[in-house]
Tab-separated table of C-alpha atoms in Angstrom:
chain	number	residue	atom	x	y	z
A	14	UNK	CA	5.988	38.869	36.093
A	15	UNK	CA	9.010	36.657	35.388
A	16	UNK	CA	7.109	33.548	36.570
A	17	UNK	CA	4.215	34.406	34.235
A	18	UNK	CA	6.590	34.712	31.259
A	19	UNK	CA	8.164	31.343	32.059
A	20	UNK	CA	4.751	29.645	32.272
A	21	UNK	CA	3.573	31.189	28.990
A	22	UNK	CA	6.852	30.225	27.310
A	23	UNK	CA	6.576	26.681	28.638
A	24	UNK	CA	2.998	26.406	27.395
A	25	UNK	CA	4.029	27.746	23.997
A	26	UNK	CA	6.897	25.256	23.726
A	27	UNK	CA	4.672	22.361	24.827
A	28	UNK	CA	2.029	23.449	22.309
A	29	UNK	CA	4.579	23.530	19.494
A	30	UNK	CA	5.904	20.100	20.509
A	31	UNK	CA	2.364	18.699	20.506
A	32	UNK	CA	1.717	20.075	17.019
A	33	UNK	CA	5.012	18.702	15.730
A	34	UNK	CA	4.392	15.307	17.336
A	35	UNK	CA	0.878	15.081	15.870
A	36	UNK	CA	2.176	16.077	12.456
A	37	UNK	CA	4.908	13.470	12.588
A	38	UNK	CA	2.396	10.771	13.531
A	39	UNK	CA	0.162	11.607	10.582
A	40	UNK	CA	3.174	11.751	8.265
A	41	UNK	CA	4.234	8.282	9.433
A	42	UNK	CA	0.596	7.147	9.197
A	43	UNK	CA	0.173	6.464	12.920
A	44	UNK	CA	-3.230	7.493	14.354
A	45	UNK	CA	-3.175	10.315	16.871
A	46	UNK	CA	-6.691	9.593	18.196
A	47	UNK	CA	-5.834	6.434	20.134
A	48	UNK	CA	-3.133	5.052	22.355
A	49	UNK	CA	-3.869	1.493	21.202
A	50	UNK	CA	-1.158	-0.466	19.434
A	51	UNK	CA	-1.478	-1.392	15.788
A	52	UNK	CA	-3.757	-4.400	15.248
A	53	UNK	CA	-2.220	-7.137	13.051
A	54	UNK	CA	-3.914	-8.005	9.746
A	55	UNK	CA	-6.271	-5.947	7.610
A	56	UNK	CA	-9.715	-7.059	8.959
A	57	UNK	CA	-11.023	-7.119	5.382
A	58	UNK	CA	-9.982	-3.573	4.554
A	59	UNK	CA	-8.192	-3.170	1.246
A	60	UNK	CA	-6.996	-0.765	-1.397
A	61	UNK	CA	-8.557	-1.026	-4.864
A	62	UNK	CA	-7.607	0.918	-7.987
A	63	UNK	CA	-10.626	1.264	-10.270
A	64	UNK	CA	-10.290	1.816	-13.986
A	65	UNK	CA	-7.076	-0.130	-14.545
A	66	UNK	CA	-6.846	-2.061	-17.825
A	67	UNK	CA	-7.619	-5.786	-17.563
A	68	UNK	CA	-3.931	-6.652	-17.183
A	69	UNK	CA	-3.808	-4.596	-13.953
A	70	UNK	CA	-1.108	-2.230	-15.256
A	71	UNK	CA	-1.556	1.517	-15.218
A	72	UNK	CA	-1.254	3.803	-18.233
A	73	UNK	CA	1.164	6.691	-17.500
A	74	UNK	CA	-0.636	10.017	-17.044
A	75	UNK	CA	-4.094	8.423	-16.731
A	76	UNK	CA	-6.299	9.173	-13.734
A	77	UNK	CA	-7.736	6.323	-11.664
A	78	UNK	CA	-9.986	6.096	-8.615
A	79	UNK	CA	-8.292	4.680	-5.529
A	80	UNK	CA	-10.756	3.201	-3.034
A	81	UNK	CA	-10.107	2.076	0.537
A	82	UNK	CA	-12.960	0.003	1.977
A	83	UNK	CA	-13.858	-3.201	3.788
A	84	UNK	CA	-14.176	-5.912	1.143
A	85	UNK	CA	-14.791	-8.811	3.551
A	86	UNK	CA	-18.176	-10.363	2.696
A	87	UNK	CA	-19.014	-11.297	6.305
A	88	UNK	CA	-17.743	-8.168	8.035
A	89	UNK	CA	-19.404	-4.807	7.869
A	90	UNK	CA	-16.929	-2.771	9.912
A	91	UNK	CA	-16.783	0.747	8.617
A	92	UNK	CA	-13.819	3.000	8.878
A	93	UNK	CA	-13.430	6.196	10.822
A	94	UNK	CA	-10.299	7.421	9.143
A	95	UNK	CA	-7.449	6.638	6.765
A	96	UNK	CA	-3.941	7.659	5.903
A	97	UNK	CA	-2.928	6.705	2.347
A	98	UNK	CA	0.315	7.080	0.397
A	99	UNK	CA	1.669	6.076	-3.015
A	100	UNK	CA	5.451	5.646	-3.274
A	101	UNK	CA	7.841	4.445	-5.962
A	102	UNK	CA	8.622	0.767	-5.414
A	103	UNK	CA	12.343	1.466	-5.126
A	104	UNK	CA	11.842	4.080	-2.388
A	105	UNK	CA	13.579	3.056	0.833
A	106	UNK	CA	11.191	5.089	2.974
A	107	UNK	CA	7.920	6.943	2.577
A	108	UNK	CA	9.443	10.337	1.821
A	109	UNK	CA	8.815	10.157	-1.947
A	110	UNK	CA	5.452	10.209	-3.690
A	111	UNK	CA	4.518	8.456	-6.934
A	112	UNK	CA	1.855	9.973	-9.129
A	113	UNK	CA	-0.466	12.703	-7.930
A	114	UNK	CA	-3.506	12.469	-5.684
A	115	UNK	CA	-6.484	14.734	-6.295
A	116	UNK	CA	-8.661	15.147	-3.241
A	117	UNK	CA	-12.223	15.537	-4.578
A	118	UNK	CA	-14.351	15.237	-1.422
A	119	UNK	CA	-14.896	16.824	1.956
A	120	UNK	CA	-13.995	13.530	3.662
A	121	UNK	CA	-10.268	13.629	2.906
A	122	UNK	CA	-7.434	16.126	2.713
A	123	UNK	CA	-3.702	16.197	2.131
A	124	UNK	CA	-1.726	16.200	5.389
A	125	UNK	CA	0.386	19.308	5.811
A	126	UNK	CA	4.121	19.587	6.415
A	127	UNK	CA	5.022	15.984	5.606
A	128	UNK	CA	7.411	16.587	2.707
A	129	UNK	CA	5.496	13.911	0.793
A	130	UNK	CA	1.804	13.364	0.067
A	131	UNK	CA	-0.276	11.667	2.757
A	132	UNK	CA	-4.016	11.593	2.079
A	133	UNK	CA	-5.866	11.625	5.395
A	134	UNK	CA	-9.402	12.002	6.737
A	135	UNK	CA	-11.003	15.317	7.694
A	136	UNK	CA	-13.248	13.990	10.456
A	137	UNK	CA	-13.426	10.827	12.539
A	138	UNK	CA	-16.885	9.771	11.416
A	139	UNK	CA	-18.117	6.439	10.088
A	140	UNK	CA	-17.561	5.921	6.376
A	141	UNK	CA	-18.092	2.851	4.212
A	142	UNK	CA	-15.221	3.777	1.933
A	143	UNK	CA	-12.888	6.564	0.934
A	144	UNK	CA	-12.326	7.447	-2.734
A	145	UNK	CA	-9.643	9.695	-4.188
A	146	UNK	CA	-8.432	10.274	-7.713
A	147	UNK	CA	-4.826	9.451	-8.511
A	148	UNK	CA	-2.910	10.317	-11.676
A	149	UNK	CA	-0.289	7.719	-12.564
A	150	UNK	CA	3.388	8.659	-12.914
A	151	UNK	CA	5.332	8.365	-16.172
A	152	UNK	CA	6.967	5.051	-15.337
A	153	UNK	CA	7.748	2.478	-12.659
A	154	UNK	CA	5.984	0.374	-10.094
A	155	UNK	CA	3.967	2.087	-7.372
A	156	UNK	CA	3.233	0.839	-3.870
A	157	UNK	CA	0.030	2.078	-2.215
A	158	UNK	CA	-0.002	1.752	1.572
A	159	UNK	CA	-2.850	2.567	3.935
A	160	UNK	CA	-3.562	2.909	7.612
A	161	UNK	CA	-7.228	2.359	8.484
A	162	UNK	CA	-8.836	3.433	11.742
A	163	UNK	CA	-11.709	0.986	12.274
A	164	UNK	CA	-15.037	1.943	13.795
A	165	UNK	CA	-14.379	-0.967	16.153
A	166	UNK	CA	-13.019	0.613	19.356
A	167	UNK	CA	-9.236	1.045	19.530
A	168	UNK	CA	-8.478	-0.948	16.385
A	169	UNK	CA	-6.312	0.302	13.575
A	170	UNK	CA	-4.544	-1.520	10.792
A	171	UNK	CA	-1.517	-0.580	8.738
A	172	UNK	CA	0.049	-2.037	5.576
A	173	UNK	CA	-0.857	-5.695	6.211
A	174	UNK	CA	-2.621	-7.809	3.577
A	175	UNK	CA	-4.944	-5.735	1.406
A	176	UNK	CA	-3.645	-2.475	2.864
A	177	UNK	CA	-0.623	-2.651	0.562
A	178	UNK	CA	-1.053	-2.780	-3.214
A	179	UNK	CA	1.602	-2.865	-5.936
A	180	UNK	CA	0.846	-1.795	-9.508
A	181	UNK	CA	3.193	-1.168	-12.436
A	182	UNK	CA	3.079	0.663	-15.748
A	183	UNK	CA	2.408	-1.007	-19.084
């Protein structure tokens, strides 16, 4: 009976560690579905903010559509998943959020237990793009950063090129 209790306890501890590790990976925007290393570049994937005024500056309190998709004209790679954040420019790490994401579709959700907002995918299925609504903060510059899991086997991209976008208030 003592051996059984030890095995159950060990399994419980290992299970908790696995949950914590997975949560930490999502919170740091590192895919948990692959052991492959990050692929350099953005492979045409980029973050777009639709509805901004022509000068590219946001209006505080306004809601915009943030889109992550492949904008490369010659590539048609879809994405399987994303992890997206918006932080104040002056933030030294990703623990602060800027503005507020609204998650309007079944394709994305807010990651749990991160201490800051990470928008992530629900399912690893092919998508052409991900759209979420974002309400701008009262002031300051905002940095959007994304991790994209490509449909191309074992390829994922993070923060390079078009996967980082800076916008500021009027």
